[in-house]
GROMACS .gro file of C-alpha atoms in nm:
model
  192
    1MET     CA    1  -0.460   0.597  -2.456
    2GLY     CA    2  -0.559   0.292  -2.468
    3ARG     CA    3  -0.774   0.151  -2.174
    4TRP     CA    4  -0.522  -0.027  -1.912
    5GLU     CA    5  -0.562  -0.448  -1.924
    6PRO     CA    6  -0.468  -0.608  -1.582
    7GLY     CA    7  -0.271  -0.968  -1.649
    8ALA     CA    8  -0.388  -1.250  -1.390
    9ARG     CA    9  -0.222  -1.089  -1.068
   10GLU     CA   10  -0.382  -0.785  -1.124
   11ARG     CA   11  -0.745  -0.929  -1.256
   12LEU     CA   12  -0.732  -1.168  -0.899
   13VAL     CA   13  -0.651  -0.833  -0.715
   14LEU     CA   14  -0.950  -0.657  -0.858
   15ALA     CA   15  -1.239  -0.961  -0.852
   16ALA     CA   16  -1.116  -1.032  -0.468
   17VAL     CA   17  -1.202  -0.692  -0.386
   18ASP     CA   18  -1.528  -0.654  -0.573
   19LEU     CA   19  -1.623  -0.992  -0.442
   20PHE     CA   20  -1.488  -0.904  -0.057
   21THR     CA   21  -1.732  -0.575  -0.122
   22GLU     CA   22  -2.060  -0.756  -0.236
   23GLN     CA   23  -2.063  -1.085  -0.016
   24GLY     CA   24  -1.788  -1.021   0.258
   25TYR     CA   25  -1.403  -1.169   0.323
   26ASP     CA   26  -1.571  -1.481   0.502
   27ALA     CA   27  -1.814  -1.582   0.227
   28THR     CA   28  -1.561  -1.518  -0.089
   29THR     CA   29  -1.415  -1.894  -0.157
   30VAL     CA   30  -1.088  -1.886  -0.368
   31ALA     CA   31  -1.215  -2.056  -0.634
   32GLN     CA   32  -1.448  -1.778  -0.687
   33ILE     CA   33  -1.208  -1.519  -0.679
   34ALA     CA   34  -1.026  -1.692  -0.976
   35GLU     CA   35  -1.371  -1.730  -1.140
   36ARG     CA   36  -1.392  -1.378  -1.152
   37ALA     CA   37  -1.031  -1.336  -1.240
   38GLY     CA   38  -1.078  -1.556  -1.518
   39VAL     CA   39  -0.801  -1.804  -1.424
   40THR     CA   40  -0.811  -2.124  -1.266
   41LYS     CA   41  -0.722  -2.224  -0.860
   42SER     CA   42  -0.362  -2.320  -0.963
   43THR     CA   43  -0.301  -2.014  -1.101
   44PHE     CA   44  -0.418  -1.801  -0.781
   45PHE     CA   45  -0.210  -2.029  -0.582
   46ARG     CA   46   0.091  -1.943  -0.794
   47HIS     CA   47   0.044  -1.553  -0.702
   48PHE     CA   48  -0.038  -1.566  -0.355
   49PRO     CA   49  -0.027  -1.830  -0.082
   50ASP     CA   50  -0.430  -1.751   0.033
   51LYS     CA   51  -0.717  -1.510   0.020
   52ARG     CA   52  -0.524  -1.306   0.287
   53GLU     CA   53  -0.270  -1.189   0.075
   54LEU     CA   54  -0.439  -1.051  -0.194
   55LEU     CA   55  -0.472  -0.735  -0.009
   56VAL     CA   56  -0.116  -0.668   0.072
   57ALA     CA   57   0.033  -0.781  -0.272
   58GLY     CA   58   0.202  -0.480  -0.311
   59GLN     CA   59   0.348  -0.473   0.073
   60GLU     CA   60   0.697  -0.623  -0.039
   61THR     CA   61   0.768  -0.329  -0.300
   62LEU     CA   62   0.642  -0.096  -0.131
   63SER     CA   63   0.853  -0.169   0.194
   64ARG     CA   64   1.157  -0.220  -0.047
   65LEU     CA   65   1.092   0.060  -0.205
   66LEU     CA   66   1.071   0.313   0.110
   67ALA     CA   67   1.408   0.128   0.179
   68GLU     CA   68   1.615   0.156  -0.106
   69GLY     CA   69   1.492   0.593  -0.142
   70ILE     CA   70   1.608   0.635   0.243
   71ALA     CA   71   1.914   0.440   0.167
   72GLU     CA   72   1.956   0.683  -0.123
   73ALA     CA   73   1.892   0.981   0.051
   74PRO     CA   74   2.208   1.226   0.042
   75GLY     CA   75   2.492   1.169   0.319
   76ASP     CA   76   2.385   1.501   0.482
   77ALA     CA   77   1.989   1.452   0.489
   78GLY     CA   78   1.834   1.439   0.824
   79PRO     CA   79   1.620   1.145   0.910
   80LEU     CA   80   1.245   1.317   0.779
   81GLU     CA   81   1.459   1.392   0.447
   82ALA     CA   82   1.547   0.986   0.441
   83VAL     CA   83   1.203   0.887   0.501
   84ALA     CA   84   1.089   1.168   0.215
   85ALA     CA   85   1.290   1.053  -0.028
   86GLY     CA   86   1.196   0.648   0.099
   87LEU     CA   87   0.820   0.820   0.003
   88GLU     CA   88   0.928   0.954  -0.319
   89ARG     CA   89   1.079   0.705  -0.422
   90ALA     CA   90   0.735   0.445  -0.264
   91SER     CA   91   0.558   0.670  -0.525
   92THR     CA   92   0.643   0.522  -0.821
   93ALA     CA   93   0.447   0.162  -0.720
   94MET     CA   94   0.139   0.400  -0.668
   95GLY     CA   95  -0.031   0.397  -1.022
   96PRO     CA   96  -0.362   0.393  -1.114
   97MET     CA   97  -0.498   0.074  -1.011
   98SER     CA   98  -0.419   0.181  -0.656
   99ARG     CA   99  -0.575   0.483  -0.675
  100GLU     CA  100  -0.902   0.238  -0.882
  101LEU     CA  101  -0.870   0.015  -0.597
  102ALA     CA  102  -0.843   0.221  -0.279
  103PRO     CA  103  -1.204   0.285  -0.208
  104ARG     CA  104  -1.341  -0.092  -0.258
  105LEU     CA  105  -0.993  -0.184  -0.107
  106LYS     CA  106  -1.110   0.072   0.181
  107ALA     CA  107  -1.469  -0.072   0.213
  108ALA     CA  108  -1.354  -0.490   0.176
  109VAL     CA  109  -1.104  -0.421   0.465
  110ALA     CA  110  -1.393  -0.208   0.697
  111ALA     CA  111  -1.644  -0.461   0.705
  112SER     CA  112  -1.355  -0.762   0.799
  113ALA     CA  113  -1.185  -0.802   1.149
  114GLU     CA  114  -0.911  -1.101   0.977
  115LEU     CA  115  -0.861  -0.792   0.687
  116GLN     CA  116  -0.809  -0.514   0.973
  117GLU     CA  117  -0.578  -0.688   1.125
  118ARG     CA  118  -0.388  -0.824   0.797
  119ASP     CA  119  -0.372  -0.458   0.708
  120ALA     CA  120  -0.210  -0.326   1.042
  121LEU     CA  121   0.061  -0.597   1.005
  122LYS     CA  122   0.121  -0.428   0.646
  123THR     CA  123   0.137  -0.100   0.833
  124VAL     CA  124   0.442  -0.234   1.117
  125SER     CA  125   0.614  -0.392   0.842
  126LEU     CA  126   0.616  -0.067   0.638
  127ALA     CA  127   0.753   0.127   0.980
  128ALA     CA  128   0.965  -0.162   1.046
  129ALA     CA  129   1.147  -0.134   0.696
  130MET     CA  130   1.244   0.197   0.720
  131THR     CA  131   1.329   0.196   1.097
  132ASN     CA  132   1.633  -0.111   0.938
  133ALA     CA  133   1.721   0.161   0.658
  134LEU     CA  134   1.685   0.434   0.878
  135ILE     CA  135   1.915   0.264   1.130
  136ALA     CA  136   2.124   0.163   0.868
  137ARG     CA  137   2.212   0.514   0.766
  138GLY     CA  138   2.326   0.547   1.139
  139ILE     CA  139   2.017   0.714   1.291
  140PRO     CA  140   1.962   0.616   1.656
  141ASP     CA  141   1.672   0.368   1.678
  142PRO     CA  142   1.449   0.565   1.887
  143THR     CA  143   1.484   0.857   1.610
  144ALA     CA  144   1.443   0.591   1.348
  145ALA     CA  145   1.133   0.422   1.458
  146LEU     CA  146   1.001   0.788   1.525
  147ALA     CA  147   1.085   0.946   1.177
  148SER     CA  148   0.945   0.596   1.007
  149GLU     CA  149   0.603   0.646   1.234
  150MET     CA  150   0.555   0.944   1.082
  151GLY     CA  151   0.679   0.817   0.702
  152VAL     CA  152   0.410   0.547   0.779
  153LEU     CA  153   0.141   0.813   0.894
  154ALA     CA  154   0.199   1.006   0.616
  155PHE     CA  155   0.172   0.708   0.360
  156LYS     CA  156  -0.168   0.668   0.523
  157ARG     CA  157  -0.265   1.024   0.513
  158ALA     CA  158  -0.141   1.126   0.162
  159PHE     CA  159  -0.304   0.769   0.042
  160ALA     CA  160  -0.660   0.854   0.166
  161GLN     CA  161  -0.668   1.191   0.021
  162TRP     CA  162  -0.505   1.088  -0.304
  163SER     CA  163  -0.726   0.801  -0.358
  164GLU     CA  164  -1.020   0.996  -0.253
  165GLY     CA  165  -0.902   1.280  -0.485
  166ASP     CA  166  -1.001   1.352  -0.896
  167ARG     CA  167  -0.959   1.010  -1.038
  168ALA     CA  168  -0.943   1.161  -1.406
  169ALA     CA  169  -0.656   1.422  -1.224
  170GLU     CA  170  -0.307   1.243  -1.326
  171ASP     CA  171  -0.181   1.433  -1.019
  172GLU     CA  172   0.095   1.171  -0.841
  173PHE     CA  173   0.130   1.025  -0.498
  174ALA     CA  174   0.441   1.180  -0.427
  175GLY     CA  175   0.318   1.551  -0.406
  176TYR     CA  176   0.077   1.425  -0.154
  177ALA     CA  177   0.315   1.188   0.065
  178LEU     CA  178   0.550   1.522   0.120
  179ALA     CA  179   0.267   1.730   0.167
  180ALA     CA  180   0.137   1.502   0.482
  181LEU     CA  181   0.510   1.424   0.592
  182ASP     CA  182   0.554   1.842   0.561
  183GLU     CA  183   0.194   1.875   0.779
  184LEU     CA  184   0.269   1.610   1.088
  185ARG     CA  185   0.624   1.772   1.083
  186ALA     CA  186   0.482   2.079   1.192
  187ALA     CA  187   0.274   1.935   1.407
  188SER     CA  188   0.523   1.748   1.583
  189ALA     CA  189   0.706   2.082   1.647
  190SER     CA  190   0.417   2.236   1.820
  191LEU     CA  191   0.425   1.905   2.083
  192GLY     CA  192   0.690   2.119   2.253
   0.00000   0.00000   0.00000
């Protein structure tokens, strides 16, 4: 199997994460990111409106996949079963680049208050996408919101475990996500 060769968008994300990690988010310019990625500034702006958006590049795709998976879950699926279907669908977007980038991304976010804020907004957006998809299935709002928050928490826990695991392993993100959701379901039952 040949080495994965990223296109311009992927190169920009990789360059930005590396620069954010090396010199900090605030000290990194769009020009530096473009130069490191081997593209022009205008190419940067064709892909991203600003440097903050680099780190949430896949957010719209994840939100869409989560909502599609929930919408396409069997009609008799309960809220958490529908969320599980959403997590399975979203896992299709979690490939080798996501896994390779995760430790560097985590370090960049940890070092910048602005990126932490943007990451929190991403979490809210993912939860909203799931909540709306569950409500569209007829799930009452409080139940949909709770199931969605559990879905986001499962996604985050799974991502942390998956990205810190053996990078050479070909284990799928979906297995981690479903296991995390099952773990949270069991934990919530004990709240009684």
